[in-house]
C-alpha cells in the first residue's frame, strides 16, 4: 500500500487513521431483496481458499528474489497465477499495459566520519524528484535552523549554512519548501529527519525547483546527528544519486460474462508489493481475497450488473496502474459513466488488525478530498453487512491514498476495506478487535516480515466475506448508489479485443507523482 497525495493537497503523517465508530447500527440497514442471497454467497468465500492463493504468492516471492515488486519476475509470476486461476474459472483476462518513468537508485548513503573511531553509517532515502549529489557525494559540516523546521528564510538568519548540509526536522511545511529554503540560504544539500519512528520516505513533487539533493532519515538518526553537531564540526557525507528509465508494467483485468454492461460494479486490489519483502499483506491479501471472490462469482446463475475486477500494477510506485487505467477510460466517451461504483481492498489481513471501512459519509473524519455522491451508499453496503452479523468495525479516513484515488478524482463513487498499516493500535480498538495496544496494526509493513506467517487468518476471513457480500449485493442492485435496479435492457457485449470493450486500452505513457507529499 503506497498512500499517495497525487493531485491532492494532503498534509500529515503517512498513515490512514482509524476512529472508533459504533459497531452496531451505525448505519440503519437498508431494505435489499438480495441481502439473503448475498449472505449465502459470502459463505462460499472461505479464508482457507484465500490463504491457498496467498501461499502461491509467497512461493512466487520466494522463487523470485523475495519480492513481487512492479516490473520484476515476481510480479510477472504473480500476474500469471491470477490469470491462470481466472481462466480456469471461465474468465477472459486482459493485460492493460502502461509505461512510466521509474527512478533507479545509483547510490544512497549517509556516512559520518568522527574525529576518532570508525565511520558511522545511517539509513537514508533520496526523496522522489530530488536532484542527485555529485559522484562521491557532498561532504560537509551540518547546520540546523533556529526552529528545527527550516520553512522560512527567517529561521536561517544568523545560521552559517553556506556549503553545509542542512539538517532539519519534518513538519511545518512541505519537503520541497524545506529544500528550497535551505538552498536559498546557501546549503549544499538537505537532510530531513522524521518526526515519528521509522525512515522518512517522501517526495518533493514534480517541477519542485529545488536544485540540491534532499534526503530523509529516521527520527533517531536525526537526533543523533543533532547531538553530535552540538559537540563540534562534523564530516558528514551524503551520497544520493539516481536516474530514470522508461519501464513497462500492466494491470490484470477481468469481468463477468453476465450482467448489464452499462452499469458496471468495479473492484480492485494492487498486485505489486515493495522490493523490501514478499508483500503478502500489502497487498497479496487484497489480491487473493478478490481472486477468490471472482472465482466463486463465476458460478453465479444470474447477475443484473457486470462486475469488473482489477489487479493493479505499480501501486507502490505511485498508484500508476490504476491512474493510467482511469485516465484511459476518461479519454473514451461514456466509459466512466458505465462504472456505478468502485471498491478498493488494500491490506485485509494485518496481524494486529482493525476492521476498517473507508469513511465515505465522513461520520468520523472530514475527508481531505472531495467525496463523490454515491460513496456513502457504497460504504453502507459494507457497514450494513458488518452490522447484520454483529461484527464491530471502525471508520478509516477517506483520504484517496490508495487505488481509489483516480476514481474519486473523476467523480466515481468509492469505498473499501482496510485492516491497518503503520497506525498504532489503541485501547479502544483492542476492546473491539483484540490484539495489542501500543504497536502498529502491521509491524511488518513494507518489510521482509510481510510474509505468510504474519497474516491474521481471522481478519482475512472477516474481510473476504465482506468483499464477497458487497460484490454479490451490488452485482444485483446499485439503486442506492445511482438509482439503477434490475437488469434493464441487456446491451450486447463486444468480444474481447474488439473496439468498444471497456477495459481494452492498450498502452499509455508518462508517470504520475509519487507518494507522501506531506510536511
Short mmCIF file of C-alpha atoms in Angstrom, two decimals:
data_model
loop_
_atom_site.label_atom_id
_atom_site.label_comp_id
_atom_site.label_asym_id
_atom_site.label_seq_id
_atom_site.Cartn_x
_atom_site.Cartn_y
_atom_site.Cartn_z
CA UNK A 1 0.00 0.00 0.00
CA UNK A 2 1.57 3.20 -1.16
CA UNK A 3 -0.58 6.06 0.00
CA UNK A 4 -0.07 8.95 -2.36
CA UNK A 5 -1.00 12.60 -2.48
CA UNK A 6 -1.05 12.58 -6.28
CA UNK A 7 -3.11 15.51 -7.46
CA UNK A 8 -4.41 16.22 -3.96
CA UNK A 9 -3.43 18.56 -1.18
CA UNK A 10 -2.96 16.24 1.80
CA UNK A 11 -0.85 17.06 4.85
CA UNK A 12 0.20 14.96 7.79
CA UNK A 13 1.96 11.71 8.50
CA UNK A 14 1.95 8.72 6.16
CA UNK A 15 -0.93 6.99 7.89
CA UNK A 16 -4.63 6.36 7.45
CA UNK A 17 -6.17 6.94 10.82
CA UNK A 18 -8.93 4.83 12.33
CA UNK A 19 -11.62 6.25 14.53
CA UNK A 20 -13.96 4.17 16.63
CA UNK A 21 -17.47 4.03 15.21
CA UNK A 22 -20.42 2.39 16.83
CA UNK A 23 -20.03 -1.30 16.00
CA UNK A 24 -23.76 -1.77 15.69
CA UNK A 25 -26.46 0.26 13.98
CA UNK A 26 -24.01 2.89 12.78
CA UNK A 27 -25.99 2.84 9.52
CA UNK A 28 -29.55 1.51 9.68
CA UNK A 29 -29.61 -1.49 7.33
CA UNK A 30 -31.29 -0.69 4.04
CA UNK A 31 -34.00 -2.90 2.65
CA UNK A 32 -32.50 -5.05 -0.08
CA UNK A 33 -34.19 -8.13 -1.52
CA UNK A 34 -30.79 -9.58 -2.41
CA UNK A 35 -29.40 -9.50 1.13
CA UNK A 36 -30.09 -13.16 1.90
CA UNK A 37 -28.60 -14.43 -1.36
CA UNK A 38 -25.59 -12.14 -0.90
CA UNK A 39 -25.08 -13.55 2.59
CA UNK A 40 -25.27 -17.08 1.19
CA UNK A 41 -22.72 -16.19 -1.46
CA UNK A 42 -20.38 -14.75 1.19
CA UNK A 43 -20.25 -18.14 2.89
CA UNK A 44 -18.69 -19.63 -0.26
CA UNK A 45 -15.63 -17.41 0.08
CA UNK A 46 -13.51 -19.02 2.77
CA UNK A 47 -10.30 -17.94 4.47
CA UNK A 48 -8.89 -21.38 3.63
CA UNK A 49 -9.13 -20.76 -0.10
CA UNK A 50 -7.85 -17.19 0.18
CA UNK A 51 -4.87 -18.46 2.18
CA UNK A 52 -4.23 -21.00 -0.55
CA UNK A 53 -3.85 -18.16 -3.04
CA UNK A 54 -1.60 -16.33 -0.60
CA UNK A 55 0.53 -19.44 -0.27
CA UNK A 56 1.11 -19.34 -4.01
CA UNK A 57 2.09 -15.66 -3.87
CA UNK A 58 4.51 -16.43 -1.04
CA UNK A 59 6.03 -19.24 -3.12
CA UNK A 60 6.38 -16.86 -6.05
CA UNK A 61 8.19 -14.30 -3.91
CA UNK A 62 10.49 -17.00 -2.50
CA UNK A 63 11.42 -18.06 -6.03
CA UNK A 64 12.00 -14.52 -7.29
CA UNK A 65 14.39 -12.72 -5.00
CA UNK A 66 12.00 -12.43 -2.07
CA UNK A 67 9.57 -9.91 -3.58
CA UNK A 68 6.79 -9.31 -6.10
CA UNK A 69 7.56 -5.68 -6.92
CA UNK A 70 6.42 -3.99 -10.12
CA UNK A 71 8.36 -4.77 -13.30
CA UNK A 72 10.11 -7.76 -11.72
CA UNK A 73 9.91 -11.50 -12.40
CA UNK A 74 7.97 -11.82 -9.13
CA UNK A 75 5.25 -9.52 -10.42
CA UNK A 76 5.09 -11.33 -13.75
CA UNK A 77 4.71 -14.67 -11.96
CA UNK A 78 2.03 -13.23 -9.67
CA UNK A 79 0.06 -11.97 -12.66
CA UNK A 80 0.34 -15.35 -14.38
CA UNK A 81 -1.06 -17.06 -11.29
CA UNK A 82 -4.02 -14.67 -11.18
CA UNK A 83 -4.63 -15.09 -14.91
CA UNK A 84 -4.39 -18.88 -14.78
CA UNK A 85 -6.81 -19.04 -11.85
CA UNK A 86 -9.30 -16.72 -13.54
CA UNK A 87 -9.15 -18.54 -16.86
CA UNK A 88 -9.78 -21.84 -15.10
CA UNK A 89 -12.91 -20.26 -13.58
CA UNK A 90 -14.11 -19.20 -17.03
CA UNK A 91 -12.99 -15.59 -17.30
CA UNK A 92 -11.27 -13.92 -20.22
CA UNK A 93 -8.41 -11.86 -18.83
CA UNK A 94 -6.74 -8.80 -20.29
CA UNK A 95 -3.37 -7.22 -19.60
CA UNK A 96 -3.73 -3.45 -19.61
CA UNK A 97 -0.20 -2.20 -20.34
CA UNK A 98 1.25 1.18 -19.39
CA UNK A 99 4.69 2.75 -19.35
CA UNK A 100 6.15 5.07 -16.77
CA UNK A 101 9.40 6.69 -15.76
CA UNK A 102 10.97 4.66 -12.99
CA UNK A 103 13.58 6.01 -10.62
CA UNK A 104 16.69 3.82 -10.45
CA UNK A 105 18.98 4.33 -7.46
CA UNK A 106 22.71 4.54 -8.16
CA UNK A 107 23.86 5.49 -4.64
CA UNK A 108 22.13 6.05 -1.33
CA UNK A 109 24.45 6.51 1.66
CA UNK A 110 24.90 8.86 4.60
CA UNK A 111 28.18 8.47 6.46
CA UNK A 112 29.68 10.29 9.41
CA UNK A 113 33.47 10.27 9.82
CA UNK A 114 34.10 11.04 13.50
CA UNK A 115 37.32 12.61 14.74
CA UNK A 116 38.19 9.25 16.30
CA UNK A 117 36.86 5.78 15.62
CA UNK A 118 35.19 4.06 12.70
CA UNK A 119 32.77 5.77 10.29
CA UNK A 120 29.07 5.62 11.23
CA UNK A 121 26.54 4.82 8.51
CA UNK A 122 22.89 5.88 8.58
CA UNK A 123 19.98 4.58 6.52
CA UNK A 124 18.90 7.32 4.12
CA UNK A 125 16.30 7.70 1.37
CA UNK A 126 16.64 10.10 -1.55
CA UNK A 127 13.32 11.86 -1.96
CA UNK A 128 11.42 11.38 -5.18
CA UNK A 129 12.11 14.14 -7.71
CA UNK A 130 15.19 15.22 -5.76
CA UNK A 131 18.36 16.33 -7.51
CA UNK A 132 21.32 13.99 -7.12
CA UNK A 133 24.57 14.76 -5.37
CA UNK A 134 27.81 14.77 -7.39
CA UNK A 135 29.52 11.40 -7.77
CA UNK A 136 31.13 10.67 -4.41
CA UNK A 137 28.58 12.78 -2.60
CA UNK A 138 28.69 16.02 -0.62
CA UNK A 139 30.99 16.05 2.43
CA UNK A 140 30.41 18.93 4.82
CA UNK A 141 29.53 20.07 8.32
CA UNK A 142 25.83 20.26 9.22
CA UNK A 143 23.72 23.25 10.19
CA UNK A 144 20.23 23.41 11.64
CA UNK A 145 17.70 26.29 11.58
CA UNK A 146 16.61 28.10 14.69
CA UNK A 147 13.21 26.33 14.83
CA UNK A 148 14.33 22.89 13.50
CA UNK A 149 11.75 23.02 10.65
CA UNK A 150 13.52 25.46 8.31
CA UNK A 151 10.39 26.52 6.45
CA UNK A 152 11.12 30.27 6.16
CA UNK A 153 14.23 32.35 5.44
CA UNK A 154 13.96 33.88 8.92
CA UNK A 155 14.73 30.53 10.54
CA UNK A 156 18.15 30.52 8.85
CA UNK A 157 19.06 34.11 9.83
CA UNK A 158 22.26 34.14 11.85
CA UNK A 159 23.00 30.49 10.98
CA UNK A 160 26.10 29.73 8.91
CA UNK A 161 24.73 27.16 6.45
CA UNK A 162 26.74 28.10 3.34
CA UNK A 163 28.28 25.00 1.80
CA UNK A 164 26.96 22.81 4.61
CA UNK A 165 24.34 20.08 4.83
CA UNK A 166 21.09 21.48 6.22
CA UNK A 167 19.70 19.19 8.92
CA UNK A 168 16.00 19.87 9.51
CA UNK A 169 13.01 18.15 11.07
CA UNK A 170 9.85 17.05 9.32
CA UNK A 171 6.87 19.30 9.97
CA UNK A 172 5.56 22.77 9.31
CA UNK A 173 5.74 22.79 5.51
CA UNK A 174 6.37 20.57 2.50
CA UNK A 175 9.66 18.86 1.89
CA UNK A 176 10.15 20.96 -1.25
CA UNK A 177 9.83 24.20 0.72
CA UNK A 178 12.40 22.96 3.24
CA UNK A 179 14.85 22.10 0.47
CA UNK A 180 14.31 25.35 -1.45
CA UNK A 181 14.65 27.47 1.68
CA UNK A 182 17.87 25.73 2.71
CA UNK A 183 19.25 26.10 -0.80
CA UNK A 184 18.47 29.83 -0.82
CA UNK A 185 20.35 30.13 2.48
CA UNK A 186 23.42 28.54 0.86
CA UNK A 187 23.13 24.84 1.82
CA UNK A 188 24.84 22.23 -0.37
CA UNK A 189 22.26 19.55 0.47
CA UNK A 190 19.36 18.94 2.85
CA UNK A 191 18.70 16.01 5.16
CA UNK A 192 15.23 15.85 6.77
CA UNK A 193 14.69 13.64 9.79
CA UNK A 194 11.33 12.13 10.65
CA UNK A 195 9.07 13.34 13.48
CA UNK A 196 7.95 9.79 14.28
CA UNK A 197 9.54 6.38 14.32
CA UNK A 198 10.81 4.94 11.07
CA UNK A 199 12.69 6.05 8.00
CA UNK A 200 11.32 9.16 6.29
CA UNK A 201 10.31 8.42 2.69
CA UNK A 202 8.93 11.32 0.74
CA UNK A 203 8.68 13.33 -2.45
CA UNK A 204 9.42 16.88 -3.47
CA UNK A 205 6.81 16.65 -6.18
CA UNK A 206 7.34 17.24 -9.87
CA UNK A 207 8.81 20.55 -11.05
CA UNK A 208 9.75 21.49 -7.48
CA UNK A 209 12.56 23.88 -8.43
CA UNK A 210 14.95 22.57 -5.76
CA UNK A 211 18.50 22.34 -7.13
CA UNK A 212 20.19 20.50 -4.25
CA UNK A 213 19.80 16.90 -3.10
CA UNK A 214 17.14 16.29 -0.43
CA UNK A 215 17.01 13.04 1.56
CA UNK A 216 15.13 11.59 4.51
CA UNK A 217 16.35 9.75 7.62
CA UNK A 218 14.76 8.42 10.80
CA UNK A 219 13.94 10.43 13.90
CA UNK A 220 16.54 8.56 15.97
CA UNK A 221 19.30 9.16 13.43
CA UNK A 222 18.37 12.80 13.11
CA UNK A 223 18.52 13.31 16.85
CA UNK A 224 21.90 11.53 16.97
CA UNK A 225 23.31 13.88 14.32
CA UNK A 226 21.92 16.96 16.09
CA UNK A 227 23.59 15.82 19.31
CA UNK A 228 26.88 15.13 17.52
CA UNK A 229 26.82 18.54 15.85
CA UNK A 230 26.47 20.22 19.24
CA UNK A 231 29.94 18.93 20.15
CA UNK A 232 31.71 20.44 17.16
CA UNK A 233 32.04 20.35 13.35
CA UNK A 234 31.12 17.13 11.56
CA UNK A 235 32.39 15.46 8.43
CA UNK A 236 29.11 14.11 7.05
CA UNK A 237 28.93 12.65 3.55
CA UNK A 238 25.60 12.44 1.73
CA UNK A 239 25.74 10.45 -1.49
CA UNK A 240 22.33 10.03 -3.12
CA UNK A 241 22.18 9.60 -6.88
CA UNK A 242 19.54 8.25 -9.22
CA UNK A 243 18.41 8.25 -12.81
CA UNK A 244 15.14 7.46 -14.54
CA UNK A 245 14.35 4.72 -17.01
CA UNK A 246 11.17 4.15 -19.00
CA UNK A 247 9.57 0.96 -17.69
CA UNK A 248 6.55 -1.07 -18.77
CA UNK A 249 4.09 -2.85 -16.50
CA UNK A 250 0.44 -3.83 -16.63
CA UNK A 251 -2.83 -4.31 -14.79
CA UNK A 252 -4.78 -7.57 -14.97
CA UNK A 253 -8.46 -7.01 -15.78
CA UNK A 254 -11.36 -9.45 -15.99
CA UNK A 255 -15.13 -9.12 -15.87
CA UNK A 256 -18.19 -11.31 -15.63
CA UNK A 257 -19.95 -12.50 -18.75
CA UNK A 258 -23.32 -11.89 -17.11
CA UNK A 259 -24.87 -8.55 -16.20
CA UNK A 260 -25.83 -5.32 -17.96
CA UNK A 261 -22.80 -3.68 -19.49
CA UNK A 262 -23.97 -0.11 -18.92
CA UNK A 263 -23.88 -0.48 -15.12
CA UNK A 264 -20.53 -1.91 -14.05
CA UNK A 265 -19.54 -2.62 -10.46
CA UNK A 266 -15.77 -2.43 -10.23
CA UNK A 267 -13.47 -3.84 -7.56
CA UNK A 268 -9.70 -3.62 -7.33
CA UNK A 269 -6.59 -4.50 -5.36
CA UNK A 270 -2.96 -3.83 -6.19
CA UNK A 271 -0.97 -6.92 -7.06
CA UNK A 272 2.53 -5.50 -6.73
CA UNK A 273 4.48 -5.26 -3.46
CA UNK A 274 7.54 -3.35 -2.35
CA UNK A 275 11.06 -4.55 -3.11
CA UNK A 276 11.80 -4.99 0.60
CA UNK A 277 9.66 -8.11 1.06
CA UNK A 278 7.12 -10.57 -0.34
CA UNK A 279 4.18 -8.21 0.18
CA UNK A 280 1.76 -10.82 1.43
CA UNK A 281 -0.45 -8.50 3.48
CA UNK A 282 0.40 -5.46 1.35
CA UNK A 283 -1.17 -6.36 -0.87
CA UNK A 284 -1.29 -10.07 -1.50
CA UNK A 285 -4.18 -10.16 0.96
CA UNK A 286 -6.47 -7.88 -1.03
CA UNK A 287 -5.43 -9.51 -4.30
CA UNK A 288 -6.06 -13.04 -3.02
CA UNK A 289 -9.43 -12.17 -1.47
CA UNK A 290 -10.53 -10.51 -4.69
CA UNK A 291 -9.35 -13.51 -6.70
CA UNK A 292 -11.37 -15.96 -4.63
CA UNK A 293 -14.47 -13.75 -4.86
CA UNK A 294 -14.08 -13.70 -8.64
CA UNK A 295 -13.70 -17.48 -8.77
CA UNK A 296 -16.87 -18.04 -6.76
CA UNK A 297 -18.84 -15.37 -8.63
CA UNK A 298 -18.16 -17.16 -11.92
CA UNK A 299 -20.70 -19.78 -10.85
CA UNK A 300 -23.48 -17.27 -10.16
CA UNK A 301 -26.59 -18.08 -12.20
CA UNK A 302 -27.80 -14.51 -12.52
CA UNK A 303 -26.15 -11.11 -12.23
CA UNK A 304 -28.04 -7.94 -13.05
CA UNK A 305 -24.86 -5.87 -13.38
CA UNK A 306 -21.45 -6.60 -14.86
CA UNK A 307 -18.71 -6.99 -12.25
CA UNK A 308 -15.23 -5.95 -13.32
CA UNK A 309 -12.15 -6.99 -11.34
CA UNK A 310 -8.76 -5.27 -11.45
CA UNK A 311 -5.38 -6.30 -10.09
CA UNK A 312 -3.39 -3.07 -10.28
CA UNK A 313 0.26 -2.78 -11.20
CA UNK A 314 2.85 -0.31 -9.87
CA UNK A 315 0.71 0.93 -6.98
CA UNK A 316 3.75 1.03 -4.73
CA UNK A 317 5.48 3.35 -7.20
CA UNK A 318 2.72 5.96 -7.06
CA UNK A 319 -0.70 4.46 -7.92
CA UNK A 320 0.47 4.29 -11.51
CA UNK A 321 -1.56 1.37 -12.87
CA UNK A 322 -4.95 2.49 -11.56
CA UNK A 323 -4.26 6.09 -12.55
CA UNK A 324 -3.35 5.07 -16.08
CA UNK A 325 -6.47 2.90 -16.34
CA UNK A 326 -8.87 5.64 -15.27
CA UNK A 327 -7.07 8.19 -17.45
CA UNK A 328 -7.58 5.92 -20.45
CA UNK A 329 -11.26 5.46 -19.60
CA UNK A 330 -11.75 9.21 -19.26
CA UNK A 331 -10.44 9.67 -22.80
CA UNK A 332 -13.22 7.41 -24.16
CA UNK A 333 -16.64 8.99 -24.29
CA UNK A 334 -19.08 7.47 -21.83
CA UNK A 335 -16.74 4.84 -20.39
CA UNK A 336 -16.52 6.35 -16.92
CA UNK A 337 -20.30 6.70 -16.89
CA UNK A 338 -20.57 2.92 -17.08
CA UNK A 339 -18.97 2.46 -13.68
CA UNK A 340 -21.58 2.57 -10.92
CA UNK A 341 -19.07 2.41 -8.08
CA UNK A 342 -15.56 1.25 -7.22
CA UNK A 343 -14.47 -0.71 -4.13
CA UNK A 344 -10.82 -0.91 -3.09
CA UNK A 345 -9.16 -3.61 -0.98
CA UNK A 346 -5.64 -2.79 0.17
CA UNK A 347 -4.33 -4.78 3.18
CA UNK A 348 -7.04 -7.00 4.68
CA UNK A 349 -5.00 -9.44 6.76
CA UNK A 350 -2.98 -7.29 9.16
CA UNK A 351 -1.62 -9.20 12.19
CA UNK A 352 -2.75 -6.62 14.76
CA UNK A 353 -5.87 -5.81 12.79
CA UNK A 354 -8.81 -3.48 12.84
CA UNK A 355 -11.92 -3.94 10.72
CA UNK A 356 -11.80 -0.63 8.90
CA UNK A 357 -14.18 0.85 6.32
CA UNK A 358 -13.37 3.94 4.24
CA UNK A 359 -15.34 6.75 5.87
CA UNK A 360 -17.18 7.98 2.80
CA UNK A 361 -20.01 9.57 4.81
CA UNK A 362 -17.45 11.43 6.96
CA UNK A 363 -19.16 10.31 10.15
CA UNK A 364 -15.78 10.17 11.94
CA UNK A 365 -13.33 12.02 9.70
CA UNK A 366 -13.74 15.05 7.49
CA UNK A 367 -12.29 13.83 4.21
CA UNK A 368 -9.32 15.81 2.82
CA UNK A 369 -10.66 15.12 -0.68
CA UNK A 370 -13.95 15.58 -2.49
CA UNK A 371 -16.20 12.58 -1.84
CA UNK A 372 -18.27 11.67 -4.92
CA UNK A 373 -22.01 11.29 -4.48
CA UNK A 374 -22.90 7.65 -4.00
CA UNK A 375 -19.78 6.87 -1.97
CA UNK A 376 -21.67 6.93 1.33
CA UNK A 377 -24.17 4.44 -0.08
CA UNK A 378 -21.25 2.25 -1.18
CA UNK A 379 -19.85 2.39 2.35
CA UNK A 380 -23.29 1.44 3.69
CA UNK A 381 -23.19 -1.87 1.83
CA UNK A 382 -20.09 -2.83 3.82
CA UNK A 383 -21.10 -1.42 7.18
CA UNK A 384 -24.66 -2.76 6.95
CA UNK A 385 -23.18 -6.21 6.36
CA UNK A 386 -20.98 -5.94 9.43
CA UNK A 387 -23.90 -4.66 11.49
CA UNK A 388 -26.09 -7.53 10.31
CA UNK A 389 -23.65 -10.14 11.62
CA UNK A 390 -22.74 -8.22 14.78
CA UNK A 391 -19.20 -7.53 13.64
CA UNK A 392 -17.53 -4.45 15.13
CA UNK A 393 -15.95 -2.03 12.68
CA UNK A 394 -14.32 1.39 12.64
CA UNK A 395 -14.02 4.19 10.13
CA UNK A 396 -10.73 4.89 8.37
CA UNK A 397 -10.15 8.21 6.69
CA UNK A 398 -11.47 8.59 3.14
CA UNK A 399 -8.13 10.03 2.06
CA UNK A 400 -7.68 8.85 -1.53
CA UNK A 401 -4.29 7.36 -0.65
CA UNK A 402 -4.72 4.10 -2.49
CA UNK A 403 -6.01 2.93 -5.87
CA UNK A 404 -9.43 4.51 -5.46
CA UNK A 405 -7.84 7.95 -5.84
CA UNK A 406 -8.13 8.22 -9.61
CA UNK A 407 -11.73 7.04 -9.46
CA UNK A 408 -12.85 9.64 -6.94
CA UNK A 409 -10.93 12.38 -8.77
CA UNK A 410 -13.16 11.54 -11.72
CA UNK A 411 -16.36 11.58 -9.69
CA UNK A 412 -16.88 7.82 -9.38
CA UNK A 413 -18.35 6.69 -6.02
CA UNK A 414 -15.99 4.57 -3.93
CA UNK A 415 -15.34 2.91 -0.61
CA UNK A 416 -13.27 -0.01 0.61
CA UNK A 417 -11.83 -2.07 3.44
CA UNK A 418 -8.58 -1.86 5.42
CA UNK A 419 -7.14 -3.75 8.40
CA UNK A 420 -4.40 -1.24 9.16
CA UNK A 421 -0.78 -0.47 8.32
CA UNK A 422 1.51 1.74 10.39
CA UNK A 423 -1.01 3.37 12.73
CA UNK A 424 -0.61 2.39 16.39
CA UNK A 425 -3.45 0.31 17.82
CA UNK A 426 -5.43 2.00 20.56
CA UNK A 427 -7.00 0.59 23.70
CA UNK A 428 -10.43 1.28 22.19
CA UNK A 429 -9.53 -0.79 19.13
CA UNK A 430 -8.26 -3.62 21.30
CA UNK A 431 -11.62 -3.63 23.09
CA UNK A 432 -13.33 -4.13 19.73
CA UNK A 433 -10.93 -6.45 17.92
CA UNK A 434 -8.42 -7.82 20.40
CA UNK A 435 -4.73 -7.61 19.66
CA UNK A 436 -2.08 -5.45 21.29
CA UNK A 437 -2.29 -1.74 22.06
CA UNK A 438 0.74 0.45 21.57
CA UNK A 439 2.11 -1.29 18.47
CA UNK A 440 1.17 -0.81 14.85
CA UNK A 441 -1.60 -2.68 13.07
CA UNK A 442 1.02 -4.26 10.83
CA UNK A 443 4.51 -4.25 12.39
CA UNK A 444 5.80 -5.87 9.16
CA UNK A 445 4.54 -3.10 6.86
CA UNK A 446 6.91 -2.64 3.89
CA UNK A 447 9.47 -5.03 5.33
CA UNK A 448 10.82 -8.56 4.78
CA UNK A 449 8.50 -9.72 7.57
CA UNK A 450 5.39 -9.13 5.46
CA UNK A 451 5.09 -12.83 4.71
CA UNK A 452 2.54 -15.60 5.03
CA UNK A 453 3.43 -16.34 8.66
CA UNK A 454 2.27 -12.87 9.69
CA UNK A 455 -1.18 -12.93 8.07
CA UNK A 456 -4.08 -12.86 10.52
CA UNK A 457 -6.43 -15.54 9.20
CA UNK A 458 -9.34 -14.27 11.31
CA UNK A 459 -9.14 -10.78 9.84
CA UNK A 460 -8.68 -12.22 6.37
CA UNK A 461 -11.81 -14.34 6.75
CA UNK A 462 -13.93 -11.47 8.02
CA UNK A 463 -12.85 -9.15 5.25
CA UNK A 464 -13.05 -11.75 2.47
CA UNK A 465 -16.68 -12.49 3.30
CA UNK A 466 -17.45 -8.77 3.45
CA UNK A 467 -15.92 -8.34 -0.01
CA UNK A 468 -18.00 -11.26 -1.26
CA UNK A 469 -21.21 -9.90 0.24
CA UNK A 470 -20.70 -6.43 -1.21
CA UNK A 471 -19.77 -7.83 -4.62
CA UNK A 472 -22.83 -10.02 -4.92
CA UNK A 473 -25.18 -7.41 -3.49
CA UNK A 474 -24.00 -4.71 -5.89
CA UNK A 475 -23.93 -7.15 -8.79
CA UNK A 476 -27.68 -7.36 -8.34
CA UNK A 477 -28.65 -3.83 -7.30
CA UNK A 478 -26.93 -0.44 -7.23
CA UNK A 479 -30.10 1.60 -6.82
CA UNK A 480 -28.99 3.16 -3.53
CA UNK A 481 -25.85 4.43 -5.28
CA UNK A 482 -27.04 5.51 -8.72
CA UNK A 483 -30.73 4.67 -8.94
CA UNK A 484 -30.19 1.63 -11.16
CA UNK A 485 -32.02 -1.55 -10.16
CA UNK A 486 -32.84 -4.68 -12.08
CA UNK A 487 -31.36 -5.99 -15.29
CA UNK A 488 -32.91 -3.46 -17.67
CA UNK A 489 -32.07 -3.81 -21.34
CA UNK A 490 -29.10 -6.07 -21.88
CA UNK A 491 -26.63 -4.45 -24.30
CA UNK A 492 -24.64 -6.81 -26.47
CA UNK A 493 -21.11 -7.08 -25.11
CA UNK A 494 -18.30 -6.58 -27.60
CA UNK A 495 -15.98 -9.52 -27.97
CA UNK A 496 -12.65 -9.23 -26.11
CA UNK A 497 -10.10 -7.30 -28.08
CA UNK A 498 -12.66 -5.56 -30.29
CA UNK A 499 -13.25 -1.77 -30.23
CA UNK A 500 -15.64 -0.80 -27.50
CA UNK A 501 -14.57 -3.35 -24.92
CA UNK A 502 -14.46 -1.05 -21.87
CA UNK A 503 -11.24 -2.40 -20.44
CA UNK A 504 -9.16 -2.76 -23.59
CA UNK A 505 -6.97 0.33 -23.68
CA UNK A 506 -3.53 -0.52 -25.00
CA UNK A 507 -0.58 1.45 -23.70
CA UNK A 508 -0.41 4.82 -22.04
CA UNK A 509 2.58 6.94 -21.25
CA UNK A 510 4.14 9.16 -18.63
CA UNK A 511 4.40 8.97 -14.85
CA UNK A 512 2.23 10.41 -12.09
CA UNK A 513 3.58 11.96 -8.94
CA UNK A 514 4.90 9.91 -6.07
CA UNK A 515 3.58 9.45 -2.55
CA UNK A 516 3.62 11.32 0.73
CA UNK A 517 3.94 14.92 -0.35
CA UNK A 518 3.19 15.92 3.23
CA UNK A 519 5.30 18.05 5.52
#
